[in-house]
PDB file of C-alpha atoms in Angstrom:
ATOM      1  CA  MET M 494     -29.116 -14.151  43.951  1.00  0.00           C
ATOM      2  CA  LYS M 495     -31.648 -16.308  41.543  1.00  0.00           C
ATOM      3  CA  ARG M 496     -29.721 -18.870  39.679  1.00  0.00           C
ATOM      4  CA  PRO M 497     -30.073 -18.881  35.726  1.00  0.00           C
ATOM      5  CA  SER M 498     -32.881 -21.041  34.473  1.00  0.00           C
ATOM      6  CA  SER M 499     -32.032 -24.415  32.304  1.00  0.00           C
ATOM      7  CA  LEU M 500     -34.000 -22.509  29.627  1.00  0.00           C
ATOM      8  CA  PHE M 501     -31.379 -19.845  29.923  1.00  0.00           C
ATOM      9  CA  PHE M 502     -28.479 -22.205  29.374  1.00  0.00           C
ATOM     10  CA  PHE M 503     -30.131 -24.209  26.680  1.00  0.00           C
ATOM     11  CA  SER M 504     -30.988 -20.730  24.735  1.00  0.00           C
ATOM     12  CA  LEU M 505     -27.208 -19.607  25.047  1.00  0.00           C
ATOM     13  CA  ILE M 506     -25.888 -23.167  23.710  1.00  0.00           C
ATOM     14  CA  ALA M 507     -28.541 -22.735  20.682  1.00  0.00           C
ATOM     15  CA  SER M 508     -27.504 -19.188  19.884  1.00  0.00           C
ATOM     16  CA  LEU M 509     -23.559 -20.457  20.092  1.00  0.00           C
ATOM     17  CA  SER M 510     -24.332 -23.218  17.929  1.00  0.00           C
ATOM     18  CA  VAL M 511     -26.031 -20.924  15.414  1.00  0.00           C
ATOM     19  CA  GLN M 512     -23.102 -18.715  15.317  1.00  0.00           C
ATOM     20  CA  ALA M 513     -20.701 -21.613  14.898  1.00  0.00           C
ATOM     21  CA  ALA M 514     -22.506 -22.803  11.588  1.00  0.00           C
ATOM     22  CA  GLU M 515     -22.342 -19.647  10.259  1.00  0.00           C
ATOM     23  CA  PRO M 516     -19.214 -18.281   7.849  1.00  0.00           C
ATOM     24  CA  ILE M 517     -19.259 -15.136   9.655  1.00  0.00           C
ATOM     25  CA  GLN M 518     -18.668 -14.692  13.535  1.00  0.00           C
ATOM     26  CA  PRO M 519     -19.035 -11.627  15.862  1.00  0.00           C
ATOM     27  CA  ILE M 520     -16.604  -9.163  16.679  1.00  0.00           C
ATOM     28  CA  VAL M 521     -15.316  -9.275  20.280  1.00  0.00           C
ATOM     29  CA  ALA M 522     -14.093  -6.136  21.919  1.00  0.00           C
ATOM     30  CA  HIS M 523     -10.364  -5.966  22.423  1.00  0.00           C
ATOM     31  CA  GLN M 524      -8.930  -6.068  25.837  1.00  0.00           C
ATOM     32  CA  ALA M 525      -5.602  -4.010  25.969  1.00  0.00           C
ATOM     33  CA  THR M 526      -3.108  -5.540  28.350  1.00  0.00           C
ATOM     34  CA  ASP M 527      -0.971  -2.497  28.587  1.00  0.00           C
ATOM     35  CA  GLN M 528      -2.864   0.550  28.521  1.00  0.00           C
ATOM     36  CA  ALA M 529       0.315   2.801  28.664  1.00  0.00           C
ATOM     37  CA  LYS M 530       1.622   1.325  25.562  1.00  0.00           C
ATOM     38  CA  VAL M 531      -1.737   2.147  23.855  1.00  0.00           C
ATOM     39  CA  GLU M 532      -1.770   5.811  24.949  1.00  0.00           C
ATOM     40  CA  LEU M 533       1.946   6.109  23.540  1.00  0.00           C
ATOM     41  CA  GLY M 534       0.962   4.671  19.975  1.00  0.00           C
ATOM     42  CA  LYS M 535      -2.321   6.650  19.975  1.00  0.00           C
ATOM     43  CA  LYS M 536       0.009   9.659  20.394  1.00  0.00           C
ATOM     44  CA  LEU M 537       2.266   8.610  17.736  1.00  0.00           C
ATOM     45  CA  TYR M 538      -0.460   7.876  15.468  1.00  0.00           C
ATOM     46  CA  PHE M 539      -1.739  11.223  15.515  1.00  0.00           C
ATOM     47  CA  ASP M 540       1.287  12.901  15.566  1.00  0.00           C
ATOM     48  CA  PRO M 541       2.202  14.531  12.051  1.00  0.00           C
ATOM     49  CA  ARG M 542       6.022  15.438  13.130  1.00  0.00           C
ATOM     50  CA  LEU M 543       6.433  11.633  12.310  1.00  0.00           C
ATOM     51  CA  SER M 544       6.419  12.824   8.540  1.00  0.00           C
ATOM     52  CA  LYS M 545       9.115  15.032   6.794  1.00  0.00           C
ATOM     53  CA  SER M 546       6.597  17.800   6.486  1.00  0.00           C
ATOM     54  CA  GLY M 547       5.378  17.685   9.786  1.00  0.00           C
ATOM     55  CA  PHE M 548       1.705  17.835   8.318  1.00  0.00           C
ATOM     56  CA  ILE M 549       1.280  13.806   7.641  1.00  0.00           C
ATOM     57  CA  SER M 550       0.304  11.308  10.208  1.00  0.00           C
ATOM     58  CA  CYS M 551      -0.865   8.017  10.297  1.00  0.00           C
ATOM     59  CA  ASN M 552      -4.695   9.284  10.900  1.00  0.00           C
ATOM     60  CA  SER M 553      -4.170  11.351   7.552  1.00  0.00           C
ATOM     61  CA  CYS M 554      -4.813   8.426   5.561  1.00  0.00           C
ATOM     62  CA  HIS M 555      -6.587   6.214   7.874  1.00  0.00           C
ATOM     63  CA  ASN M 556      -8.739   8.670   9.320  1.00  0.00           C
ATOM     64  CA  LEU M 557     -10.597   7.264  12.379  1.00  0.00           C
ATOM     65  CA  SER M 558     -13.745   9.846  11.654  1.00  0.00           C
ATOM     66  CA  MET M 559     -14.151   8.390   8.479  1.00  0.00           C
ATOM     67  CA  GLY M 560     -14.202   4.779   8.911  1.00  0.00           C
ATOM     68  CA  GLY M 561     -10.372   4.307   9.303  1.00  0.00           C
ATOM     69  CA  THR M 562      -9.794   5.712   5.605  1.00  0.00           C
ATOM     70  CA  ASP M 563      -9.451   8.979   3.855  1.00  0.00           C
ATOM     71  CA  ASN M 564     -12.157   8.542   1.216  1.00  0.00           C
ATOM     72  CA  MET M 565     -10.144   9.169  -1.369  1.00  0.00           C
ATOM     73  CA  PRO M 566      -9.288   7.085  -4.646  1.00  0.00           C
ATOM     74  CA  THR M 567      -5.718   6.974  -3.839  1.00  0.00           C
ATOM     75  CA  SER M 568      -3.887   8.928  -1.188  1.00  0.00           C
ATOM     76  CA  ILE M 569      -1.995  12.276  -1.094  1.00  0.00           C
ATOM     77  CA  GLY M 570       1.283  12.036   0.395  1.00  0.00           C
ATOM     78  CA  HIS M 571       4.603  13.787   0.863  1.00  0.00           C
ATOM     79  CA  ASN M 572       5.376  16.883  -1.663  1.00  0.00           C
ATOM     80  CA  TRP M 573       1.296  16.338  -2.944  1.00  0.00           C
ATOM     81  CA  SER M 574       2.241  12.801  -4.250  1.00  0.00           C
ATOM     82  CA  LEU M 575      -0.615  10.852  -5.531  1.00  0.00           C
ATOM     83  CA  GLY M 576      -0.189   7.410  -4.341  1.00  0.00           C
ATOM     84  CA  PRO M 577      -0.727   4.121  -6.823  1.00  0.00           C
ATOM     85  CA  ILE M 578      -3.413   2.546  -4.255  1.00  0.00           C
ATOM     86  CA  ASN M 579      -6.395   2.952  -2.272  1.00  0.00           C
ATOM     87  CA  ALA M 580      -5.633   3.401   1.425  1.00  0.00           C
ATOM     88  CA  PRO M 581      -7.627   0.354   3.179  1.00  0.00           C
ATOM     89  CA  THR M 582      -9.300   0.733   6.296  1.00  0.00           C
ATOM     90  CA  VAL M 583      -7.385   0.661   9.653  1.00  0.00           C
ATOM     91  CA  LEU M 584     -10.560  -0.701  11.284  1.00  0.00           C
ATOM     92  CA  ASN M 585     -10.245  -4.236  12.550  1.00  0.00           C
ATOM     93  CA  SER M 586      -6.821  -4.462  10.578  1.00  0.00           C
ATOM     94  CA  SER M 587      -5.478  -6.628  13.502  1.00  0.00           C
ATOM     95  CA  LEU M 588      -7.792  -9.444  12.450  1.00  0.00           C
ATOM     96  CA  ASN M 589      -5.910  -9.392   8.785  1.00  0.00           C
ATOM     97  CA  VAL M 590      -3.755 -12.571   7.792  1.00  0.00           C
ATOM     98  CA  ALA M 591      -1.255  -9.854   6.602  1.00  0.00           C
ATOM     99  CA  GLN M 592      -1.162  -6.040   5.783  1.00  0.00           C
ATOM    100  CA  PHE M 593      -1.135  -3.933   2.956  1.00  0.00           C
ATOM    101  CA  TRP M 594      -2.804  -5.112  -0.350  1.00  0.00           C
ATOM    102  CA  ASP M 595      -0.197  -7.488  -1.295  1.00  0.00           C
ATOM    103  CA  GLY M 596       0.294  -8.683   2.054  1.00  0.00           C
ATOM    104  CA  ARG M 597       3.897  -7.841   2.218  1.00  0.00           C
ATOM    105  CA  ALA M 598       4.061  -6.840   6.032  1.00  0.00           C
ATOM    106  CA  LYS M 599       3.452  -9.821   8.522  1.00  0.00           C
ATOM    107  CA  ASP M 600       1.561  -7.786  11.240  1.00  0.00           C
ATOM    108  CA  LEU M 601       0.602  -4.164  12.014  1.00  0.00           C
ATOM    109  CA  GLN M 602       4.188  -3.577  13.679  1.00  0.00           C
ATOM    110  CA  GLU M 603       5.823  -4.210  10.539  1.00  0.00           C
ATOM    111  CA  GLN M 604       3.033  -2.082   8.451  1.00  0.00           C
ATOM    112  CA  ALA M 605       3.557   0.820  10.732  1.00  0.00           C
ATOM    113  CA  GLY M 606       6.743   1.244   9.673  1.00  0.00           C
ATOM    114  CA  GLY M 607       6.186   1.237   5.963  1.00  0.00           C
ATOM    115  CA  PRO M 608       4.533   4.967   5.354  1.00  0.00           C
ATOM    116  CA  ILE M 609       7.004   6.646   7.695  1.00  0.00           C
ATOM    117  CA  ALA M 610       9.965   5.723   5.229  1.00  0.00           C
ATOM    118  CA  ASN M 611       8.097   5.813   2.106  1.00  0.00           C
ATOM    119  CA  PRO M 612       9.138   8.975  -0.062  1.00  0.00           C
ATOM    120  CA  ILE M 613       5.547   9.198  -1.532  1.00  0.00           C
ATOM    121  CA  GLU M 614       3.750   8.641   1.824  1.00  0.00           C
ATOM    122  CA  MET M 615       5.362  10.323   5.116  1.00  0.00           C
ATOM    123  CA  GLY M 616       8.431  11.021   3.092  1.00  0.00           C
ATOM    124  CA  PHE M 617      11.055  10.577   6.112  1.00  0.00           C
ATOM    125  CA  SER M 618      13.237   7.931   7.288  1.00  0.00           C
ATOM    126  CA  HIS M 619      13.111   5.724  10.384  1.00  0.00           C
ATOM    127  CA  GLN M 620      16.478   7.223  11.590  1.00  0.00           C
ATOM    128  CA  LEU M 621      15.241  10.687  11.449  1.00  0.00           C
ATOM    129  CA  ALA M 622      12.073  10.160  12.771  1.00  0.00           C
ATOM    130  CA  VAL M 623      13.640   8.445  15.659  1.00  0.00           C
ATOM    131  CA  GLU M 624      16.005  11.464  16.205  1.00  0.00           C
ATOM    132  CA  MET M 625      13.006  13.671  15.983  1.00  0.00           C
ATOM    133  CA  LEU M 626      11.322  11.842  18.587  1.00  0.00           C
ATOM    134  CA  GLU M 627      14.042  12.221  21.111  1.00  0.00           C
ATOM    135  CA  THR M 628      14.250  15.754  20.847  1.00  0.00           C
ATOM    136  CA  ILE M 629      11.018  15.720  22.622  1.00  0.00           C
ATOM    137  CA  PRO M 630      11.208  15.433  26.449  1.00  0.00           C
ATOM    138  CA  GLY M 631       7.707  14.290  26.677  1.00  0.00           C
ATOM    139  CA  TYR M 632       8.274  11.496  24.506  1.00  0.00           C
ATOM    140  CA  ARG M 633      11.648  10.778  26.212  1.00  0.00           C
ATOM    141  CA  ARG M 634       9.884  10.289  29.323  1.00  0.00           C
ATOM    142  CA  GLU M 635       7.079   8.255  28.074  1.00  0.00           C
ATOM    143  CA  PHE M 636       9.062   5.800  26.181  1.00  0.00           C
ATOM    144  CA  ASN M 637      11.362   5.116  28.966  1.00  0.00           C
ATOM    145  CA  GLN M 638       8.269   4.263  31.038  1.00  0.00           C
ATOM    146  CA  VAL M 639       6.540   2.172  28.633  1.00  0.00           C
ATOM    147  CA  PHE M 640       9.556   0.032  27.304  1.00  0.00           C
ATOM    148  CA  ASN M 641      11.742   0.602  30.357  1.00  0.00           C
ATOM    149  CA  ASP M 642      14.747   1.658  27.964  1.00  0.00           C
ATOM    150  CA  LYS M 643      16.323   5.436  27.628  1.00  0.00           C
ATOM    151  CA  GLN M 644      16.873   5.256  24.057  1.00  0.00           C
ATOM    152  CA  ILE M 645      14.019   5.492  21.655  1.00  0.00           C
ATOM    153  CA  ASN M 646      14.199   3.028  18.369  1.00  0.00           C
ATOM    154  CA  ILE M 647      11.960   2.254  15.327  1.00  0.00           C
ATOM    155  CA  ASN M 648      10.951  -0.978  16.984  1.00  0.00           C
ATOM    156  CA  SER M 649       9.498   0.656  20.087  1.00  0.00           C
ATOM    157  CA  VAL M 650       7.613   3.517  17.812  1.00  0.00           C
ATOM    158  CA  THR M 651       6.174   0.655  15.599  1.00  0.00           C
ATOM    159  CA  ASP M 652       5.069  -1.386  18.666  1.00  0.00           C
ATOM    160  CA  ALA M 653       3.286   1.245  20.112  1.00  0.00           C
ATOM    161  CA  ILE M 654       1.463   2.316  16.986  1.00  0.00           C
ATOM    162  CA  ALA M 655       0.403  -1.219  16.214  1.00  0.00           C
ATOM    163  CA  ALA M 656      -0.724  -1.643  20.249  1.00  0.00           C
ATOM    164  CA  PHE M 657      -3.164   1.555  19.618  1.00  0.00           C
ATOM    165  CA  GLU M 658      -4.304   0.111  16.056  1.00  0.00           C
ATOM    166  CA  GLU M 659      -5.062  -3.247  17.875  1.00  0.00           C
ATOM    167  CA  THR M 660      -7.679  -1.429  19.773  1.00  0.00           C
ATOM    168  CA  LEU M 661      -9.718  -0.405  16.689  1.00  0.00           C
ATOM    169  CA  VAL M 662     -12.013  -3.157  16.442  1.00  0.00           C
ATOM    170  CA  THR M 663     -15.830  -2.349  15.709  1.00  0.00           C
ATOM    171  CA  PRO M 664     -18.212  -4.724  17.679  1.00  0.00           C
ATOM    172  CA  ASN M 665     -21.740  -4.733  18.440  1.00  0.00           C
ATOM    173  CA  ALA M 666     -22.663  -4.117  14.727  1.00  0.00           C
ATOM    174  CA  PRO M 667     -26.646  -4.987  14.092  1.00  0.00           C
ATOM    175  CA  PHE M 668     -25.389  -8.176  12.269  1.00  0.00           C
ATOM    176  CA  ASP M 669     -23.117  -9.508  15.246  1.00  0.00           C
ATOM    177  CA  LEU M 670     -26.478  -8.820  17.498  1.00  0.00           C
ATOM    178  CA  TYR M 671     -28.537 -10.873  14.963  1.00  0.00           C
ATOM    179  CA  LEU M 672     -25.758 -13.709  15.113  1.00  0.00           C
ATOM    180  CA  LYS M 673     -26.008 -13.706  18.799  1.00  0.00           C
ATOM    181  CA  GLY M 674     -29.923 -14.064  18.697  1.00  0.00           C
ATOM    182  CA  ASP M 675     -31.743 -10.814  18.396  1.00  0.00           C
ATOM    183  CA  GLN M 676     -33.701 -11.419  15.418  1.00  0.00           C
ATOM    184  CA  SER M 677     -34.929  -7.828  15.320  1.00  0.00           C
ATOM    185  CA  ALA M 678     -31.561  -6.475  15.302  1.00  0.00           C
ATOM    186  CA  ILE M 679     -31.468  -6.326  11.204  1.00  0.00           C
ATOM    187  CA  SER M 680     -34.430  -5.897   8.835  1.00  0.00           C
ATOM    188  CA  ASP M 681     -35.921  -8.405   6.484  1.00  0.00           C
ATOM    189  CA  GLN M 682     -34.325  -6.817   3.562  1.00  0.00           C
ATOM    190  CA  ALA M 683     -30.847  -7.586   5.279  1.00  0.00           C
ATOM    191  CA  LYS M 684     -31.842 -11.045   6.287  1.00  0.00           C
ATOM    192  CA  ALA M 685     -32.609 -11.850   2.545  1.00  0.00           C
ATOM    193  CA  GLY M 686     -29.120 -10.117   1.771  1.00  0.00           C
ATOM    194  CA  TYR M 687     -27.170 -12.300   3.833  1.00  0.00           C
ATOM    195  CA  THR M 688     -29.046 -15.323   2.497  1.00  0.00           C
ATOM    196  CA  LEU M 689     -28.238 -14.247  -0.923  1.00  0.00           C
ATOM    197  CA  PHE M 690     -24.597 -13.441  -0.110  1.00  0.00           C
ATOM    198  CA  LYS M 691     -23.996 -17.003   1.038  1.00  0.00           C
ATOM    199  CA  SER M 692     -25.963 -18.538  -1.692  1.00  0.00           C
ATOM    200  CA  ILE M 693     -24.250 -17.093  -4.662  1.00  0.00           C
ATOM    201  CA  GLY M 694     -20.719 -17.534  -3.289  1.00  0.00           C
ATOM    202  CA  CYS M 695     -19.475 -14.313  -1.581  1.00  0.00           C
ATOM    203  CA  THR M 696     -18.366 -16.225   1.710  1.00  0.00           C
ATOM    204  CA  ALA M 697     -16.212 -18.295  -0.188  1.00  0.00           C
ATOM    205  CA  CYS M 698     -13.702 -15.159   0.196  1.00  0.00           C
ATOM    206  CA  HIS M 699     -15.350 -12.702   2.606  1.00  0.00           C
ATOM    207  CA  ASN M 700     -15.844 -14.778   5.949  1.00  0.00           C
ATOM    208  CA  GLY M 701     -14.755 -15.127   9.456  1.00  0.00           C
ATOM    209  CA  VAL M 702     -14.778 -12.417  12.261  1.00  0.00           C
ATOM    210  CA  ALA M 703     -13.502  -9.524   9.761  1.00  0.00           C
ATOM    211  CA  VAL M 704     -15.774 -10.711   6.801  1.00  0.00           C
ATOM    212  CA  GLY M 705     -12.494 -10.499   4.791  1.00  0.00           C
ATOM    213  CA  GLY M 706      -9.340 -10.395   5.087  1.00  0.00           C
ATOM    214  CA  ASN M 707      -7.898 -13.876   5.803  1.00  0.00           C
ATOM    215  CA  SER M 708      -6.983 -14.660   1.770  1.00  0.00           C
ATOM    216  CA  PHE M 709      -5.570 -13.376  -1.512  1.00  0.00           C
ATOM    217  CA  GLN M 710      -7.659 -13.539  -4.284  1.00  0.00           C
ATOM    218  CA  LYS M 711      -7.245 -12.381  -7.963  1.00  0.00           C
ATOM    219  CA  MET M 712      -9.436  -9.280  -8.940  1.00  0.00           C
ATOM    220  CA  GLY M 713     -11.602 -10.883 -11.843  1.00  0.00           C
ATOM    221  CA  LEU M 714     -11.695 -14.475 -11.557  1.00  0.00           C
ATOM    222  CA  VAL M 715     -14.539 -14.749 -14.297  1.00  0.00           C
ATOM    223  CA  LYS M 716     -14.165 -11.437 -16.178  1.00  0.00           C
ATOM    224  CA  PRO M 717     -11.259  -9.636 -16.278  1.00  0.00           C
ATOM    225  CA  TYR M 718     -10.906  -6.184 -14.389  1.00  0.00           C
ATOM    226  CA  LYS M 719     -10.115  -2.938 -15.960  1.00  0.00           C
ATOM    227  CA  THR M 720      -8.540  -0.425 -13.691  1.00  0.00           C
ATOM    228  CA  THR M 721      -8.725   3.288 -13.990  1.00  0.00           C
ATOM    229  CA  ASN M 722      -5.775   3.668 -12.381  1.00  0.00           C
ATOM    230  CA  LYS M 723      -2.702   2.220 -14.295  1.00  0.00           C
ATOM    231  CA  ALA M 724      -0.205   1.992 -11.378  1.00  0.00           C
ATOM    232  CA  ALA M 725      -2.792   0.455  -9.308  1.00  0.00           C
ATOM    233  CA  GLY M 726      -1.963  -3.524  -8.854  1.00  0.00           C
ATOM    234  CA  ARG M 727       1.779  -3.236  -9.326  1.00  0.00           C
ATOM    235  CA  SER M 728       3.811  -5.167  -6.923  1.00  0.00           C
ATOM    236  CA  ALA M 729       5.103  -2.664  -4.362  1.00  0.00           C
ATOM    237  CA  VAL M 730       8.159  -4.746  -3.756  1.00  0.00           C
ATOM    238  CA  THR M 731       9.308  -4.977  -7.349  1.00  0.00           C
ATOM    239  CA  GLY M 732       7.355  -2.921  -9.285  1.00  0.00           C
ATOM    240  CA  GLN M 733       6.712  -5.284 -11.686  1.00  0.00           C
ATOM    241  CA  GLU M 734       2.993  -6.259 -12.775  1.00  0.00           C
ATOM    242  CA  ILE M 735       3.583 -10.085 -12.104  1.00  0.00           C
ATOM    243  CA  ASP M 736       1.423  -9.970  -8.992  1.00  0.00           C
ATOM    244  CA  ARG M 737      -1.276  -7.525 -11.019  1.00  0.00           C
ATOM    245  CA  PHE M 738      -4.864  -7.879  -9.523  1.00  0.00           C
ATOM    246  CA  ASN M 739      -4.106 -10.658  -6.914  1.00  0.00           C
ATOM    247  CA  PHE M 740      -4.840  -8.748  -3.401  1.00  0.00           C
ATOM    248  CA  LYS M 741      -5.771  -9.488   0.184  1.00  0.00           C
ATOM    249  CA  VAL M 742      -9.646  -9.818   0.308  1.00  0.00           C
ATOM    250  CA  PRO M 743     -10.494  -6.594   2.052  1.00  0.00           C
ATOM    251  CA  THR M 744     -12.732  -6.688   5.159  1.00  0.00           C
ATOM    252  CA  LEU M 745     -16.433  -5.865   4.466  1.00  0.00           C
ATOM    253  CA  ARG M 746     -16.829  -4.641   8.009  1.00  0.00           C
ATOM    254  CA  ASN M 747     -17.916  -0.929   8.091  1.00  0.00           C
ATOM    255  CA  VAL M 748     -17.946  -1.177   4.265  1.00  0.00           C
ATOM    256  CA  GLU M 749     -20.477   1.576   4.031  1.00  0.00           C
ATOM    257  CA  LEU M 750     -17.926   4.112   5.676  1.00  0.00           C
ATOM    258  CA  THR M 751     -14.804   2.829   3.282  1.00  0.00           C
ATOM    259  CA  TYR M 752     -15.877   4.145  -0.087  1.00  0.00           C
ATOM    260  CA  PRO M 753     -14.543   4.582  -2.667  1.00  0.00           C
ATOM    261  CA  TYR M 754     -14.138   0.846  -3.430  1.00  0.00           C
ATOM    262  CA  PHE M 755     -11.496  -1.833  -4.930  1.00  0.00           C
ATOM    263  CA  HIS M 756      -7.911  -1.268  -4.688  1.00  0.00           C
ATOM    264  CA  ASP M 757      -7.903   1.386  -7.320  1.00  0.00           C
ATOM    265  CA  GLY M 758     -10.997   3.210  -5.309  1.00  0.00           C
ATOM    266  CA  ALA M 759     -12.854   3.340  -8.747  1.00  0.00           C
ATOM    267  CA  VAL M 760     -16.197   2.836  -7.556  1.00  0.00           C
ATOM    268  CA  TRP M 761     -17.876   5.274  -4.933  1.00  0.00           C
ATOM    269  CA  SER M 762     -21.415   3.555  -4.927  1.00  0.00           C
ATOM    270  CA  LEU M 763     -22.038   0.547  -2.674  1.00  0.00           C
ATOM    271  CA  GLU M 764     -24.524  -0.621  -4.825  1.00  0.00           C
ATOM    272  CA  GLU M 765     -22.077  -0.615  -7.871  1.00  0.00           C
ATOM    273  CA  ALA M 766     -19.198  -2.480  -6.070  1.00  0.00           C
ATOM    274  CA  VAL M 767     -21.550  -5.219  -5.057  1.00  0.00           C
ATOM    275  CA  GLY M 768     -22.752  -5.679  -8.929  1.00  0.00           C
ATOM    276  CA  THR M 769     -19.464  -5.399 -10.370  1.00  0.00           C
ATOM    277  CA  MET M 770     -18.361  -7.921  -7.778  1.00  0.00           C
ATOM    278  CA  ALA M 771     -20.947 -10.616  -8.326  1.00  0.00           C
ATOM    279  CA  GLU M 772     -20.373 -10.261 -12.330  1.00  0.00           C
ATOM    280  CA  LEU M 773     -16.258 -10.403 -11.975  1.00  0.00           C
ATOM    281  CA  GLN M 774     -15.924 -12.930  -9.214  1.00  0.00           C
ATOM    282  CA  LEU M 775     -18.907 -15.297  -9.362  1.00  0.00           C
ATOM    283  CA  GLY M 776     -20.254 -14.654 -13.103  1.00  0.00           C
ATOM    284  CA  LYS M 777     -23.684 -13.539 -11.267  1.00  0.00           C
ATOM    285  CA  LYS M 778     -25.717 -10.789 -12.919  1.00  0.00           C
ATOM    286  CA  LEU M 779     -27.765  -9.450  -9.937  1.00  0.00           C
ATOM    287  CA  LYS M 780     -31.085  -8.032 -10.365  1.00  0.00           C
ATOM    288  CA  GLU M 781     -31.590  -4.355  -8.914  1.00  0.00           C
ATOM    289  CA  GLN M 782     -33.635  -5.694  -6.039  1.00  0.00           C
ATOM    290  CA  GLU M 783     -31.131  -8.406  -5.342  1.00  0.00           C
ATOM    291  CA  VAL M 784     -28.499  -5.789  -5.061  1.00  0.00           C
ATOM    292  CA  ALA M 785     -30.147  -3.737  -2.851  1.00  0.00           C
ATOM    293  CA  GLN M 786     -30.627  -6.867  -0.394  1.00  0.00           C
ATOM    294  CA  VAL M 787     -26.979  -7.361  -0.164  1.00  0.00           C
ATOM    295  CA  VAL M 788     -26.400  -3.629   0.387  1.00  0.00           C
ATOM    296  CA  ALA M 789     -28.984  -3.736   3.325  1.00  0.00           C
ATOM    297  CA  PHE M 790     -27.245  -6.860   4.734  1.00  0.00           C
ATOM    298  CA  LEU M 791     -23.479  -4.999   4.566  1.00  0.00           C
ATOM    299  CA  LYS M 792     -24.695  -1.828   5.735  1.00  0.00           C
ATOM    300  CA  THR M 793     -25.299  -4.445   9.054  1.00  0.00           C
ATOM    301  CA  LEU M 794     -21.925  -4.617   9.187  1.00  0.00           C
ATOM    302  CA  THR M 795     -21.019  -1.289  10.668  1.00  0.00           C
ATOM    303  CA  GLY M 796     -20.375  -1.708  14.348  1.00  0.00           C
ATOM    304  CA  ASP M 797     -19.310   0.804  17.100  1.00  0.00           C
ATOM    305  CA  GLN M 798     -16.473   3.278  15.868  1.00  0.00           C
ATOM    306  CA  PRO M 799     -13.616   3.820  18.073  1.00  0.00           C
ATOM    307  CA  SER M 800     -14.470   6.514  20.591  1.00  0.00           C
ATOM    308  CA  PHE M 801     -11.777   8.449  22.653  1.00  0.00           C
ATOM    309  CA  ARG M 802     -10.526  12.061  23.355  1.00  0.00           C
ATOM    310  CA  LEU M 803      -7.610  13.214  20.860  1.00  0.00           C
ATOM    311  CA  PRO M 804      -4.319  12.779  22.560  1.00  0.00           C
ATOM    312  CA  GLN M 805      -2.428  15.893  23.764  1.00  0.00           C
ATOM    313  CA  LEU M 806       0.725  15.607  22.064  1.00  0.00           C
ATOM    314  CA  PRO M 807       3.984  16.632  23.810  1.00  0.00           C
ATOM    315  CA  PRO M 808       5.434  19.885  23.084  1.00  0.00           C
ATOM    316  CA  SER M 809       8.864  19.863  20.933  1.00  0.00           C
ATOM    317  CA  THR M 810      10.388  21.949  23.695  1.00  0.00           C
ATOM    318  CA  ASN M 811      10.786  21.620  27.359  1.00  0.00           C
ATOM    319  CA  GLN M 812       8.157  24.437  27.886  1.00  0.00           C
ATOM    320  CA  THR M 813       4.922  23.824  29.921  1.00  0.00           C
ATOM    321  CA  PRO M 814       1.925  23.187  27.388  1.00  0.00           C
ATOM    322  CA  ARG M 815      -1.252  25.273  27.829  1.00  0.00           C
ATOM    323  CA  PRO M 816      -4.049  23.921  29.966  1.00  0.00           C
ATOM    324  CA  ASP M 817      -6.833  22.426  28.147  1.00  0.00           C
ATOM    325  CA  PRO M 818      -9.732  24.331  28.605  1.00  0.00           C
ATOM    326  CA  SER M 819     -12.188  21.001  27.948  1.00  0.00           C
ATOM    327  CA  ALA M 820     -10.351  19.142  31.185  1.00  0.00           C
ATOM    328  CA  ASN M 821     -12.002  21.315  33.443  1.00  0.00           C
TER     329      ASN M 821
END
């Protein structure tokens, strides 16, 4: 086998040096250490039986065919209840410093238990959800195999869901390829947009691997933001407005897929979102051409979307499920 030339190693080192100097870093594909737990978590993620109505699953509000969101201003939950805040994308959520807009969950496992017991989301309770799972023979067997414990509990449920969600990263975005040295991966317009994105100060908040998700900021630093949703922004814990408009900075990964934008889902256009954020957060009034350049850059942040077959959920009885015709 021919050994790599010294030029190859020099180019590699130069490429890594350029990456390290940039405020944004490429995403690395997730490597699961417990595939059985991931597969169990995938089933639970798509299983509507974790809701009181039997119709709402994690995927209802964080749809993996729609950028990990539901593309609605605020989500519709149990008994057609309208939620107070926009559903953030689940894609790359493992890269967040904390979960939910207000950061009240420290990690994905803690977050996974929230919607199940929320009366206006899945409308169930942890106890009833566990009791439901225990009635399903297939789940009892699978939980025992994964956790070596014959008794299902909410910790194992949320642990499995989190293990699946950790796999939902989106590597190989055109911008990642550009960071790694492929100058042809993005257009000249997108390159100009990235330069502008840095020069006007966007990277003060939108940085790192997730291009956000690692800090909390006030929405409306320079000019106040007037929401169209009066409930949005209230503290989910206290119900008071002491934390109004202070949110976790959202990731900009796959942002072209995660409309509508902001915590209240008030803006449907990426162009309008860019112009609004520049004005409210930075005090900058961007020209139409500048907005187009930044948008071109943001669209290069769309990476490989999760790709897998939908899981076959275990039947609620001990009957043998019908054969899957697509398996042949």
